[in-house]
């Protein structure tokens, strides 16, 4: 057999495989309020002086490259360092229309046509800004975007973290997270 035959044979499977694979960009979440691994801005921090006297505005969030079939989005902000290691839910926002491309800073702080809110760890339907104990190491705040196949408005109001995760079983299409840090 000649060299051209071997080269053609060697290249054929690679070319045939590459033609059959559907490459699509990965789900992406970003925020103008903080960068992944960066420090969370004072605007997002709890308004209580014990927290750093922030403005308690929900962060700006943008998304791109949603999975095919995405009908609504969910945002969860969770502090795994809080609650003495048991974690603290700071924000549950859902029934978000994916076509909006994002939420402006402060837009997700209360239930509205833009997003329904679930219950944070304090039992309030509100965004709760970071507020680690003074002198503690900086806490990590994981902001996760979950793409779902559920129509906007499908999820009932006032879900807690556990109830939201249960309602999403079998409906999540993909997720991506950002992690911000805050301490004072």
mmCIF file of C-alpha atoms in Angstrom:
data_model
loop_
_atom_site.group_PDB
_atom_site.id
_atom_site.type_symbol
_atom_site.label_atom_id
_atom_site.label_comp_id
_atom_site.label_asym_id
_atom_site.label_seq_id
_atom_site.Cartn_x
_atom_site.Cartn_y
_atom_site.Cartn_z
ATOM 1 C CA UNK A 1 0.000 0.000 0.000
ATOM 2 C CA UNK A 2 1.218 3.442 -0.774
ATOM 3 C CA UNK A 3 1.692 6.389 1.554
ATOM 4 C CA UNK A 4 -1.247 8.338 0.084
ATOM 5 C CA UNK A 5 -3.613 5.498 0.955
ATOM 6 C CA UNK A 6 -2.455 5.440 4.587
ATOM 7 C CA UNK A 7 -2.722 9.209 4.897
ATOM 8 C CA UNK A 8 -6.242 9.161 3.468
ATOM 9 C CA UNK A 9 -7.207 6.325 5.784
ATOM 10 C CA UNK A 10 -5.727 8.145 8.786
ATOM 11 C CA UNK A 11 -7.561 11.380 7.991
ATOM 12 C CA UNK A 12 -10.928 9.907 7.046
ATOM 13 C CA UNK A 13 -12.138 8.874 10.524
ATOM 14 C CA UNK A 14 -11.099 12.232 11.987
ATOM 15 C CA UNK A 15 -12.864 14.163 9.246
ATOM 16 C CA UNK A 16 -15.975 11.976 9.403
ATOM 17 C CA UNK A 17 -16.117 12.291 13.210
ATOM 18 C CA UNK A 18 -15.612 16.056 13.167
ATOM 19 C CA UNK A 19 -18.409 16.479 10.651
ATOM 20 C CA UNK A 20 -20.837 14.573 12.891
ATOM 21 C CA UNK A 21 -20.102 16.460 16.133
ATOM 22 C CA UNK A 22 -22.249 19.494 16.879
ATOM 23 C CA UNK A 23 -20.019 22.075 18.541
ATOM 24 C CA UNK A 24 -21.981 24.767 20.321
ATOM 25 C CA UNK A 25 -20.656 27.355 22.740
ATOM 26 C CA UNK A 26 -21.123 26.586 26.435
ATOM 27 C CA UNK A 27 -23.744 28.313 28.560
ATOM 28 C CA UNK A 28 -22.224 31.527 29.882
ATOM 29 C CA UNK A 29 -23.109 33.744 32.849
ATOM 30 C CA UNK A 30 -21.446 37.066 33.587
ATOM 31 C CA UNK A 31 -21.999 40.085 35.795
ATOM 32 C CA UNK A 32 -20.979 43.719 35.640
ATOM 33 C CA UNK A 33 -21.401 43.775 39.440
ATOM 34 C CA UNK A 34 -18.516 41.379 40.142
ATOM 35 C CA UNK A 35 -16.139 39.154 38.218
ATOM 36 C CA UNK A 36 -15.803 35.426 38.737
ATOM 37 C CA UNK A 37 -13.531 35.029 41.766
ATOM 38 C CA UNK A 38 -13.612 38.784 42.415
ATOM 39 C CA UNK A 39 -14.879 40.883 45.281
ATOM 40 C CA UNK A 40 -18.596 41.684 45.383
ATOM 41 C CA UNK A 41 -19.303 45.416 45.112
ATOM 42 C CA UNK A 42 -20.714 47.371 48.034
ATOM 43 C CA UNK A 43 -23.954 47.968 46.079
ATOM 44 C CA UNK A 44 -24.774 44.258 46.464
ATOM 45 C CA UNK A 45 -23.797 43.997 50.149
ATOM 46 C CA UNK A 46 -26.334 44.019 52.977
ATOM 47 C CA UNK A 47 -27.610 47.464 54.005
ATOM 48 C CA UNK A 48 -27.043 46.837 57.735
ATOM 49 C CA UNK A 49 -23.937 48.628 59.131
ATOM 50 C CA UNK A 50 -22.841 45.232 60.504
ATOM 51 C CA UNK A 51 -22.582 44.056 56.875
ATOM 52 C CA UNK A 52 -20.632 47.038 55.569
ATOM 53 C CA UNK A 53 -23.540 49.437 54.890
ATOM 54 C CA UNK A 54 -24.154 48.350 51.309
ATOM 55 C CA UNK A 55 -27.155 49.117 49.118
ATOM 56 C CA UNK A 56 -28.501 45.528 48.997
ATOM 57 C CA UNK A 57 -29.163 45.661 45.234
ATOM 58 C CA UNK A 58 -29.340 42.367 43.384
ATOM 59 C CA UNK A 59 -26.372 42.031 41.005
ATOM 60 C CA UNK A 60 -26.516 42.672 37.286
ATOM 61 C CA UNK A 61 -26.514 39.319 35.476
ATOM 62 C CA UNK A 62 -26.152 38.506 31.771
ATOM 63 C CA UNK A 63 -26.306 35.197 29.922
ATOM 64 C CA UNK A 64 -25.518 33.839 26.487
ATOM 65 C CA UNK A 65 -25.394 30.476 24.721
ATOM 66 C CA UNK A 66 -28.418 28.974 26.425
ATOM 67 C CA UNK A 67 -29.076 25.283 25.750
ATOM 68 C CA UNK A 68 -31.539 24.482 22.996
ATOM 69 C CA UNK A 69 -35.071 24.225 24.369
ATOM 70 C CA UNK A 70 -34.540 26.789 27.171
ATOM 71 C CA UNK A 71 -37.896 28.337 28.082
ATOM 72 C CA UNK A 72 -37.127 29.932 31.453
ATOM 73 C CA UNK A 73 -34.205 30.625 33.763
ATOM 74 C CA UNK A 74 -33.504 30.361 37.479
ATOM 75 C CA UNK A 75 -30.909 32.248 39.534
ATOM 76 C CA UNK A 76 -29.702 30.980 42.908
ATOM 77 C CA UNK A 77 -27.211 32.825 45.128
ATOM 78 C CA UNK A 78 -25.837 30.618 47.889
ATOM 79 C CA UNK A 79 -23.135 31.186 50.505
ATOM 80 C CA UNK A 80 -21.669 27.768 51.414
ATOM 81 C CA UNK A 81 -19.542 29.387 54.148
ATOM 82 C CA UNK A 82 -22.516 30.978 55.936
ATOM 83 C CA UNK A 83 -24.754 29.521 58.597
ATOM 84 C CA UNK A 84 -21.705 28.142 60.416
ATOM 85 C CA UNK A 85 -20.944 25.898 57.459
ATOM 86 C CA UNK A 86 -24.536 24.865 56.699
ATOM 87 C CA UNK A 87 -24.893 27.508 53.991
ATOM 88 C CA UNK A 88 -27.174 30.480 53.457
ATOM 89 C CA UNK A 89 -29.545 31.105 50.544
ATOM 90 C CA UNK A 90 -29.349 34.782 49.614
ATOM 91 C CA UNK A 91 -31.462 34.848 46.464
ATOM 92 C CA UNK A 92 -33.864 32.668 44.519
ATOM 93 C CA UNK A 93 -35.183 34.235 41.311
ATOM 94 C CA UNK A 94 -37.080 32.185 38.735
ATOM 95 C CA UNK A 95 -39.637 32.250 35.896
ATOM 96 C CA UNK A 96 -37.142 34.531 34.111
ATOM 97 C CA UNK A 97 -37.630 35.000 30.364
ATOM 98 C CA UNK A 98 -34.394 33.901 28.666
ATOM 99 C CA UNK A 99 -34.931 36.294 25.748
ATOM 100 C CA UNK A 100 -34.215 39.265 28.030
ATOM 101 C CA UNK A 101 -30.496 38.416 27.946
ATOM 102 C CA UNK A 102 -30.027 39.538 31.537
ATOM 103 C CA UNK A 103 -31.221 41.402 34.597
ATOM 104 C CA UNK A 104 -30.167 44.938 35.422
ATOM 105 C CA UNK A 105 -28.664 45.689 38.822
ATOM 106 C CA UNK A 106 -31.488 45.841 41.386
ATOM 107 C CA UNK A 107 -34.082 44.366 38.978
ATOM 108 C CA UNK A 108 -34.215 40.989 40.728
ATOM 109 C CA UNK A 109 -34.566 42.247 44.272
ATOM 110 C CA UNK A 110 -38.346 41.903 44.446
ATOM 111 C CA UNK A 111 -40.916 39.757 42.643
ATOM 112 C CA UNK A 112 -41.984 41.475 39.444
ATOM 113 C CA UNK A 113 -42.919 40.611 35.865
ATOM 114 C CA UNK A 114 -39.146 40.171 35.306
ATOM 115 C CA UNK A 115 -38.636 37.455 37.947
ATOM 116 C CA UNK A 116 -40.555 35.663 40.687
ATOM 117 C CA UNK A 117 -38.691 35.383 43.964
ATOM 118 C CA UNK A 118 -38.470 32.445 46.283
ATOM 119 C CA UNK A 119 -37.702 32.503 49.979
ATOM 120 C CA UNK A 120 -34.176 33.268 51.138
ATOM 121 C CA UNK A 121 -32.783 31.656 54.320
ATOM 122 C CA UNK A 122 -34.508 34.284 56.456
ATOM 123 C CA UNK A 123 -37.884 33.394 54.934
ATOM 124 C CA UNK A 124 -38.206 36.644 52.965
ATOM 125 C CA UNK A 125 -39.053 36.914 49.273
ATOM 126 C CA UNK A 126 -36.176 39.289 48.601
ATOM 127 C CA UNK A 127 -32.558 39.511 47.584
ATOM 128 C CA UNK A 128 -30.399 39.359 50.721
ATOM 129 C CA UNK A 129 -26.989 40.947 50.258
ATOM 130 C CA UNK A 130 -23.793 39.374 51.561
ATOM 131 C CA UNK A 131 -23.289 39.879 55.290
ATOM 132 C CA UNK A 132 -20.635 37.602 56.781
ATOM 133 C CA UNK A 133 -19.711 38.060 60.437
ATOM 134 C CA UNK A 134 -17.173 40.863 60.964
ATOM 135 C CA UNK A 135 -13.646 39.497 61.124
ATOM 136 C CA UNK A 136 -14.609 36.208 59.422
ATOM 137 C CA UNK A 137 -12.635 35.103 56.390
ATOM 138 C CA UNK A 138 -14.284 36.339 53.192
ATOM 139 C CA UNK A 139 -17.277 34.204 52.272
ATOM 140 C CA UNK A 140 -17.905 32.777 48.798
ATOM 141 C CA UNK A 141 -21.191 33.656 47.116
ATOM 142 C CA UNK A 142 -22.078 31.235 44.333
ATOM 143 C CA UNK A 143 -24.448 32.728 41.758
ATOM 144 C CA UNK A 144 -25.817 29.926 39.579
ATOM 145 C CA UNK A 145 -27.875 30.315 36.420
ATOM 146 C CA UNK A 146 -30.034 27.277 35.566
ATOM 147 C CA UNK A 147 -31.663 26.895 32.153
ATOM 148 C CA UNK A 148 -34.976 25.004 32.221
ATOM 149 C CA UNK A 149 -37.557 23.658 29.798
ATOM 150 C CA UNK A 150 -40.366 25.118 31.952
ATOM 151 C CA UNK A 151 -42.483 27.923 30.510
ATOM 152 C CA UNK A 152 -42.119 31.304 32.264
ATOM 153 C CA UNK A 153 -44.692 31.484 35.052
ATOM 154 C CA UNK A 154 -44.791 27.693 35.569
ATOM 155 C CA UNK A 155 -43.153 27.738 38.977
ATOM 156 C CA UNK A 156 -45.306 28.926 41.898
ATOM 157 C CA UNK A 157 -44.294 31.850 44.082
ATOM 158 C CA UNK A 158 -42.687 31.548 47.480
ATOM 159 C CA UNK A 159 -40.655 28.393 46.857
ATOM 160 C CA UNK A 160 -37.798 27.757 49.250
ATOM 161 C CA UNK A 161 -34.448 26.366 48.072
ATOM 162 C CA UNK A 162 -35.429 22.731 48.605
ATOM 163 C CA UNK A 163 -38.833 23.219 46.936
ATOM 164 C CA UNK A 164 -37.264 24.967 43.952
ATOM 165 C CA UNK A 165 -34.707 22.215 43.420
ATOM 166 C CA UNK A 166 -37.455 19.592 43.676
ATOM 167 C CA UNK A 167 -39.587 21.467 41.103
ATOM 168 C CA UNK A 168 -36.606 21.610 38.722
ATOM 169 C CA UNK A 169 -36.014 17.836 38.788
ATOM 170 C CA UNK A 170 -36.213 16.601 35.191
ATOM 171 C CA UNK A 171 -36.457 20.165 33.837
ATOM 172 C CA UNK A 172 -32.895 21.524 34.152
ATOM 173 C CA UNK A 173 -31.089 21.766 30.804
ATOM 174 C CA UNK A 174 -27.770 23.145 32.036
ATOM 175 C CA UNK A 175 -26.191 25.495 34.551
ATOM 176 C CA UNK A 176 -23.197 27.738 35.070
ATOM 177 C CA UNK A 177 -21.949 29.669 38.106
ATOM 178 C CA UNK A 178 -19.976 32.738 39.110
ATOM 179 C CA UNK A 179 -18.343 33.022 42.516
ATOM 180 C CA UNK A 180 -17.926 36.359 44.269
ATOM 181 C CA UNK A 181 -16.204 36.962 47.586
ATOM 182 C CA UNK A 182 -17.011 39.372 50.379
ATOM 183 C CA UNK A 183 -15.704 39.953 53.871
ATOM 184 C CA UNK A 184 -15.233 42.947 56.152
#
